[in-house]
Amino acid sequence: VSVLKECGDKEPLEKAIADADALAKYQEAYTETTWNELTTALQTAEAELAKKLEDYAPAADELKSVMAALEVKEEHKLEGTAKEELDEKLAEAKEEALESKNYTPQTWGEYKAALNALEEVLNRANATKDEAEDAAQALEEARAALQPIATQIPDEPEIEEFTTAYGAAVSAAAGMKPEIYSEESWSR
């Protein structure tokens, strides 16, 4: 009989902890009571993560539940025209229907992550105005940073320049005599 215990998948709990940690930036937007509950739940989740458990899901679910119960102070609530404007920004980004095949994988991944993050924030009942505005700003920055794949393909003047330089290098190398160079310099 093996005394080793197989550990469960830590990823959901690690993600929940990361999500809770990310809320720290907006701590002042939540009521003190619910923030204190989150702090306690986060400490408990981190302690559970340090253990070798078969199932981390209950700890992740508990932390997510406490995060969902956070109460936003009135002055930080995301509502009215602010919510409508951000919902409109999200809708515009989706309607733009950009395609991954047209952009570098890295910049596309960053854009999609920012798009999904804004959507997640706007769908949360207890998202703060600052959090949503930050997510919208991150989406705008990711959109501006998208790198089209076409910019990696040289245009006609660049192709001509490369071809001319290559031809000049080949011509220069054609007249070279290996016997007048040291073996070391010729091999470079």
PDB file of C-alpha atoms in Angstrom:
ATOM      1  CA  VAL A   1       0.000   0.000   0.000  1.00  0.00           C
ATOM      2  CA  SER A   2       1.396   3.360  -0.999  1.00  0.00           C
ATOM      3  CA  VAL A   3       1.591   6.035   1.660  1.00  0.00           C
ATOM      4  CA  LEU A   4       1.922   8.718  -0.976  1.00  0.00           C
ATOM      5  CA  LYS A   5      -1.215  10.704  -1.580  1.00  0.00           C
ATOM      6  CA  GLU A   6      -1.905  12.024  -5.054  1.00  0.00           C
ATOM      7  CA  CYS A   7      -2.538  15.752  -5.119  1.00  0.00           C
ATOM      8  CA  GLY A   8      -5.446  17.244  -6.961  1.00  0.00           C
ATOM      9  CA  ASP A   9      -5.406  20.010  -9.552  1.00  0.00           C
ATOM     10  CA  LYS A  10      -4.256  23.216  -7.876  1.00  0.00           C
ATOM     11  CA  GLU A  11      -4.946  25.426 -10.900  1.00  0.00           C
ATOM     12  CA  PRO A  12      -8.528  26.502  -9.993  1.00  0.00           C
ATOM     13  CA  LEU A  13      -7.433  27.490  -6.494  1.00  0.00           C
ATOM     14  CA  GLU A  14      -4.323  29.268  -7.802  1.00  0.00           C
ATOM     15  CA  LYS A  15      -6.520  31.233 -10.241  1.00  0.00           C
ATOM     16  CA  ALA A  16      -9.011  32.143  -7.512  1.00  0.00           C
ATOM     17  CA  ILE A  17      -6.156  33.351  -5.313  1.00  0.00           C
ATOM     18  CA  ALA A  18      -4.711  35.403  -8.183  1.00  0.00           C
ATOM     19  CA  ASP A  19      -8.151  36.918  -8.854  1.00  0.00           C
ATOM     20  CA  ALA A  20      -8.539  37.803  -5.171  1.00  0.00           C
ATOM     21  CA  ASP A  21      -5.041  39.288  -5.076  1.00  0.00           C
ATOM     22  CA  ALA A  22      -5.896  41.424  -8.126  1.00  0.00           C
ATOM     23  CA  LEU A  23      -8.802  42.965  -6.224  1.00  0.00           C
ATOM     24  CA  ALA A  24      -6.395  44.434  -3.648  1.00  0.00           C
ATOM     25  CA  LYS A  25      -5.874  47.395  -5.969  1.00  0.00           C
ATOM     26  CA  TYR A  26      -9.565  48.260  -5.487  1.00  0.00           C
ATOM     27  CA  GLN A  27      -9.809  47.538  -1.753  1.00  0.00           C
ATOM     28  CA  GLU A  28     -11.077  51.030  -0.896  1.00  0.00           C
ATOM     29  CA  ALA A  29     -14.081  50.457  -3.161  1.00  0.00           C
ATOM     30  CA  TYR A  30     -15.473  47.626  -1.026  1.00  0.00           C
ATOM     31  CA  THR A  31     -17.112  47.756   2.358  1.00  0.00           C
ATOM     32  CA  GLU A  32     -14.767  47.066   5.258  1.00  0.00           C
ATOM     33  CA  THR A  33     -16.793  44.106   6.493  1.00  0.00           C
ATOM     34  CA  THR A  34     -16.844  42.266   3.184  1.00  0.00           C
ATOM     35  CA  TRP A  35     -13.192  43.124   2.515  1.00  0.00           C
ATOM     36  CA  ASN A  36     -12.207  41.633   5.865  1.00  0.00           C
ATOM     37  CA  GLU A  37     -14.158  38.482   4.984  1.00  0.00           C
ATOM     38  CA  LEU A  38     -12.239  38.265   1.720  1.00  0.00           C
ATOM     39  CA  THR A  39      -8.921  38.708   3.522  1.00  0.00           C
ATOM     40  CA  THR A  40      -9.769  35.834   5.864  1.00  0.00           C
ATOM     41  CA  ALA A  41     -10.942  33.631   2.999  1.00  0.00           C
ATOM     42  CA  LEU A  42      -7.793  34.422   1.043  1.00  0.00           C
ATOM     43  CA  GLN A  43      -5.582  33.427   3.980  1.00  0.00           C
ATOM     44  CA  THR A  44      -7.529  30.184   4.328  1.00  0.00           C
ATOM     45  CA  ALA A  45      -7.220  29.471   0.608  1.00  0.00           C
ATOM     46  CA  GLU A  46      -3.476  30.090   0.667  1.00  0.00           C
ATOM     47  CA  ALA A  47      -3.142  27.697   3.612  1.00  0.00           C
ATOM     48  CA  GLU A  48      -5.161  25.075   1.733  1.00  0.00           C
ATOM     49  CA  LEU A  49      -2.966  25.533  -1.333  1.00  0.00           C
ATOM     50  CA  ALA A  50       0.108  24.753   0.767  1.00  0.00           C
ATOM     51  CA  LYS A  51      -1.398  21.395   1.761  1.00  0.00           C
ATOM     52  CA  LYS A  52      -1.303  18.247  -0.321  1.00  0.00           C
ATOM     53  CA  LEU A  53      -4.992  17.763  -0.998  1.00  0.00           C
ATOM     54  CA  GLU A  54      -6.844  15.423  -3.297  1.00  0.00           C
ATOM     55  CA  ASP A  55      -9.326  18.153  -4.127  1.00  0.00           C
ATOM     56  CA  TYR A  56      -8.663  21.890  -4.056  1.00  0.00           C
ATOM     57  CA  ALA A  57     -12.050  22.755  -5.567  1.00  0.00           C
ATOM     58  CA  PRO A  58     -13.873  23.354  -2.251  1.00  0.00           C
ATOM     59  CA  ALA A  59     -11.265  25.931  -1.207  1.00  0.00           C
ATOM     60  CA  ALA A  60     -11.454  27.594  -4.634  1.00  0.00           C
ATOM     61  CA  ASP A  61     -15.262  27.613  -4.524  1.00  0.00           C
ATOM     62  CA  GLU A  62     -15.279  29.141  -1.039  1.00  0.00           C
ATOM     63  CA  LEU A  63     -12.901  31.929  -2.093  1.00  0.00           C
ATOM     64  CA  LYS A  64     -14.933  32.637  -5.236  1.00  0.00           C
ATOM     65  CA  SER A  65     -18.097  32.761  -3.143  1.00  0.00           C
ATOM     66  CA  VAL A  66     -16.593  35.348  -0.783  1.00  0.00           C
ATOM     67  CA  MET A  67     -15.355  37.409  -3.750  1.00  0.00           C
ATOM     68  CA  ALA A  68     -18.847  37.333  -5.264  1.00  0.00           C
ATOM     69  CA  ALA A  69     -20.266  38.579  -1.957  1.00  0.00           C
ATOM     70  CA  LEU A  70     -18.047  41.668  -1.819  1.00  0.00           C
ATOM     71  CA  GLU A  71     -20.178  44.778  -1.460  1.00  0.00           C
ATOM     72  CA  VAL A  72     -19.176  47.878  -3.394  1.00  0.00           C
ATOM     73  CA  LYS A  73     -19.406  51.246  -1.669  1.00  0.00           C
ATOM     74  CA  GLU A  74     -21.979  53.514  -3.296  1.00  0.00           C
ATOM     75  CA  GLU A  75     -19.453  55.983  -4.730  1.00  0.00           C
ATOM     76  CA  HIS A  76     -17.524  53.173  -6.468  1.00  0.00           C
ATOM     77  CA  LYS A  77     -20.437  51.333  -8.039  1.00  0.00           C
ATOM     78  CA  LEU A  78     -20.370  50.672 -11.755  1.00  0.00           C
ATOM     79  CA  GLU A  79     -23.775  51.823 -12.952  1.00  0.00           C
ATOM     80  CA  GLY A  80     -25.628  54.295 -15.122  1.00  0.00           C
ATOM     81  CA  THR A  81     -23.881  55.989 -18.016  1.00  0.00           C
ATOM     82  CA  ALA A  82     -20.442  54.770 -16.911  1.00  0.00           C
ATOM     83  CA  LYS A  83     -21.617  51.142 -17.209  1.00  0.00           C
ATOM     84  CA  GLU A  84     -23.420  51.850 -20.484  1.00  0.00           C
ATOM     85  CA  GLU A  85     -20.319  53.459 -22.027  1.00  0.00           C
ATOM     86  CA  LEU A  86     -18.118  50.529 -21.052  1.00  0.00           C
ATOM     87  CA  ASP A  87     -20.705  48.016 -22.288  1.00  0.00           C
ATOM     88  CA  GLU A  88     -20.699  49.929 -25.577  1.00  0.00           C
ATOM     89  CA  LYS A  89     -16.878  49.764 -25.785  1.00  0.00           C
ATOM     90  CA  LEU A  90     -17.048  46.008 -25.299  1.00  0.00           C
ATOM     91  CA  ALA A  91     -19.764  45.645 -27.937  1.00  0.00           C
ATOM     92  CA  GLU A  92     -17.738  47.738 -30.400  1.00  0.00           C
ATOM     93  CA  ALA A  93     -14.659  45.608 -29.822  1.00  0.00           C
ATOM     94  CA  LYS A  94     -16.668  42.451 -30.463  1.00  0.00           C
ATOM     95  CA  GLU A  95     -18.368  43.930 -33.542  1.00  0.00           C
ATOM     96  CA  GLU A  96     -14.990  44.830 -34.976  1.00  0.00           C
ATOM     97  CA  ALA A  97     -14.631  41.065 -35.590  1.00  0.00           C
ATOM     98  CA  LEU A  98     -10.851  41.006 -35.723  1.00  0.00           C
ATOM     99  CA  GLU A  99      -9.351  37.674 -36.707  1.00  0.00           C
ATOM    100  CA  SER A 100      -6.427  36.004 -34.996  1.00  0.00           C
ATOM    101  CA  LYS A 101      -4.886  34.920 -38.315  1.00  0.00           C
ATOM    102  CA  ASN A 102      -4.160  38.567 -39.144  1.00  0.00           C
ATOM    103  CA  TYR A 103      -2.030  39.291 -36.056  1.00  0.00           C
ATOM    104  CA  THR A 104       1.046  37.926 -34.357  1.00  0.00           C
ATOM    105  CA  PRO A 105       0.191  35.223 -31.811  1.00  0.00           C
ATOM    106  CA  GLN A 106       1.609  37.174 -28.875  1.00  0.00           C
ATOM    107  CA  THR A 107      -0.231  40.421 -29.557  1.00  0.00           C
ATOM    108  CA  TRP A 108      -3.427  38.544 -30.422  1.00  0.00           C
ATOM    109  CA  GLY A 109      -3.237  36.606 -27.144  1.00  0.00           C
ATOM    110  CA  GLU A 110      -2.829  39.831 -25.184  1.00  0.00           C
ATOM    111  CA  TYR A 111      -5.763  41.414 -27.011  1.00  0.00           C
ATOM    112  CA  LYS A 112      -8.052  38.411 -26.416  1.00  0.00           C
ATOM    113  CA  ALA A 113      -7.063  38.285 -22.737  1.00  0.00           C
ATOM    114  CA  ALA A 114      -7.898  41.992 -22.360  1.00  0.00           C
ATOM    115  CA  LEU A 115     -11.209  41.551 -24.212  1.00  0.00           C
ATOM    116  CA  ASN A 116     -12.168  38.594 -22.003  1.00  0.00           C
ATOM    117  CA  ALA A 117     -11.103  40.462 -18.865  1.00  0.00           C
ATOM    118  CA  LEU A 118     -13.302  43.453 -19.705  1.00  0.00           C
ATOM    119  CA  GLU A 119     -16.245  41.180 -20.425  1.00  0.00           C
ATOM    120  CA  GLU A 120     -15.712  39.310 -17.142  1.00  0.00           C
ATOM    121  CA  VAL A 121     -15.541  42.557 -15.162  1.00  0.00           C
ATOM    122  CA  LEU A 122     -18.650  44.003 -16.805  1.00  0.00           C
ATOM    123  CA  ASN A 123     -20.577  40.788 -16.122  1.00  0.00           C
ATOM    124  CA  ARG A 124     -19.753  40.819 -12.418  1.00  0.00           C
ATOM    125  CA  ALA A 125     -22.456  42.381 -10.266  1.00  0.00           C
ATOM    126  CA  ASN A 126     -19.898  43.763  -7.813  1.00  0.00           C
ATOM    127  CA  ALA A 127     -17.304  45.158 -10.194  1.00  0.00           C
ATOM    128  CA  THR A 128     -16.109  48.620  -9.307  1.00  0.00           C
ATOM    129  CA  LYS A 129     -16.094  51.580 -11.662  1.00  0.00           C
ATOM    130  CA  ASP A 130     -12.296  51.866 -11.419  1.00  0.00           C
ATOM    131  CA  GLU A 131     -11.794  48.179 -12.106  1.00  0.00           C
ATOM    132  CA  ALA A 132     -13.992  48.335 -15.214  1.00  0.00           C
ATOM    133  CA  GLU A 133     -12.295  51.505 -16.471  1.00  0.00           C
ATOM    134  CA  ASP A 134      -8.888  49.874 -15.972  1.00  0.00           C
ATOM    135  CA  ALA A 135     -10.037  46.809 -17.915  1.00  0.00           C
ATOM    136  CA  ALA A 136     -11.351  49.027 -20.740  1.00  0.00           C
ATOM    137  CA  GLN A 137      -8.045  50.927 -20.838  1.00  0.00           C
ATOM    138  CA  ALA A 138      -6.132  47.630 -20.986  1.00  0.00           C
ATOM    139  CA  LEU A 139      -8.290  46.578 -23.949  1.00  0.00           C
ATOM    140  CA  GLU A 140      -7.597  49.854 -25.765  1.00  0.00           C
ATOM    141  CA  GLU A 141      -3.868  49.437 -25.187  1.00  0.00           C
ATOM    142  CA  ALA A 142      -3.938  45.811 -26.342  1.00  0.00           C
ATOM    143  CA  ARG A 143      -5.895  46.841 -29.471  1.00  0.00           C
ATOM    144  CA  ALA A 144      -3.355  49.557 -30.267  1.00  0.00           C
ATOM    145  CA  ALA A 145      -0.508  47.074 -29.749  1.00  0.00           C
ATOM    146  CA  LEU A 146      -1.889  44.459 -32.158  1.00  0.00           C
ATOM    147  CA  GLN A 147       0.796  43.701 -34.704  1.00  0.00           C
ATOM    148  CA  PRO A 148      -0.493  42.693 -38.117  1.00  0.00           C
ATOM    149  CA  ILE A 149       1.301  39.738 -39.623  1.00  0.00           C
ATOM    150  CA  ALA A 150       1.522  41.652 -42.907  1.00  0.00           C
ATOM    151  CA  THR A 151       4.032  44.057 -41.326  1.00  0.00           C
ATOM    152  CA  GLN A 152       6.425  41.146 -41.011  1.00  0.00           C
ATOM    153  CA  ILE A 153       6.390  40.533 -44.757  1.00  0.00           C
ATOM    154  CA  PRO A 154       8.676  42.906 -46.669  1.00  0.00           C
ATOM    155  CA  ASP A 155       7.092  45.164 -49.276  1.00  0.00           C
ATOM    156  CA  GLU A 156       8.460  45.624 -52.826  1.00  0.00           C
ATOM    157  CA  PRO A 157      11.082  48.316 -52.010  1.00  0.00           C
ATOM    158  CA  GLU A 158      12.390  46.207 -49.108  1.00  0.00           C
ATOM    159  CA  ILE A 159      12.530  43.077 -51.263  1.00  0.00           C
ATOM    160  CA  GLU A 160      14.467  45.011 -53.906  1.00  0.00           C
ATOM    161  CA  GLU A 161      16.850  46.369 -51.261  1.00  0.00           C
ATOM    162  CA  PHE A 162      17.450  42.869 -49.832  1.00  0.00           C
ATOM    163  CA  THR A 163      17.943  41.410 -53.308  1.00  0.00           C
ATOM    164  CA  THR A 164      20.459  44.130 -54.235  1.00  0.00           C
ATOM    165  CA  ALA A 165      22.385  43.648 -50.988  1.00  0.00           C
ATOM    166  CA  TYR A 166      22.403  39.892 -51.462  1.00  0.00           C
ATOM    167  CA  GLY A 167      23.626  40.249 -55.048  1.00  0.00           C
ATOM    168  CA  ALA A 168      26.414  42.598 -53.927  1.00  0.00           C
ATOM    169  CA  ALA A 169      27.488  40.156 -51.212  1.00  0.00           C
ATOM    170  CA  VAL A 170      27.530  37.248 -53.671  1.00  0.00           C
ATOM    171  CA  SER A 171      29.550  39.291 -56.176  1.00  0.00           C
ATOM    172  CA  ALA A 172      32.040  40.328 -53.495  1.00  0.00           C
ATOM    173  CA  ALA A 173      32.401  36.749 -52.312  1.00  0.00           C
ATOM    174  CA  ALA A 174      32.892  35.468 -55.877  1.00  0.00           C
ATOM    175  CA  GLY A 175      36.191  37.296 -56.213  1.00  0.00           C
ATOM    176  CA  MET A 176      37.569  36.107 -52.904  1.00  0.00           C
ATOM    177  CA  LYS A 177      40.440  33.639 -52.822  1.00  0.00           C
ATOM    178  CA  PRO A 178      40.365  31.276 -49.836  1.00  0.00           C
ATOM    179  CA  GLU A 179      44.105  30.643 -49.981  1.00  0.00           C
ATOM    180  CA  ILE A 180      44.958  34.208 -48.949  1.00  0.00           C
ATOM    181  CA  TYR A 181      42.919  33.975 -45.739  1.00  0.00           C
ATOM    182  CA  SER A 182      43.579  32.069 -42.570  1.00  0.00           C
ATOM    183  CA  GLU A 183      41.431  29.014 -42.102  1.00  0.00           C
ATOM    184  CA  GLU A 184      39.803  30.622 -39.066  1.00  0.00           C
ATOM    185  CA  SER A 185      38.806  33.851 -40.826  1.00  0.00           C
ATOM    186  CA  TRP A 186      37.636  32.049 -43.959  1.00  0.00           C
ATOM    187  CA  SER A 187      35.327  29.753 -41.952  1.00  0.00           C
ATOM    188  CA  ARG A 188      33.532  32.749 -40.425  1.00  0.00           C
TER     189      ARG A 188
END
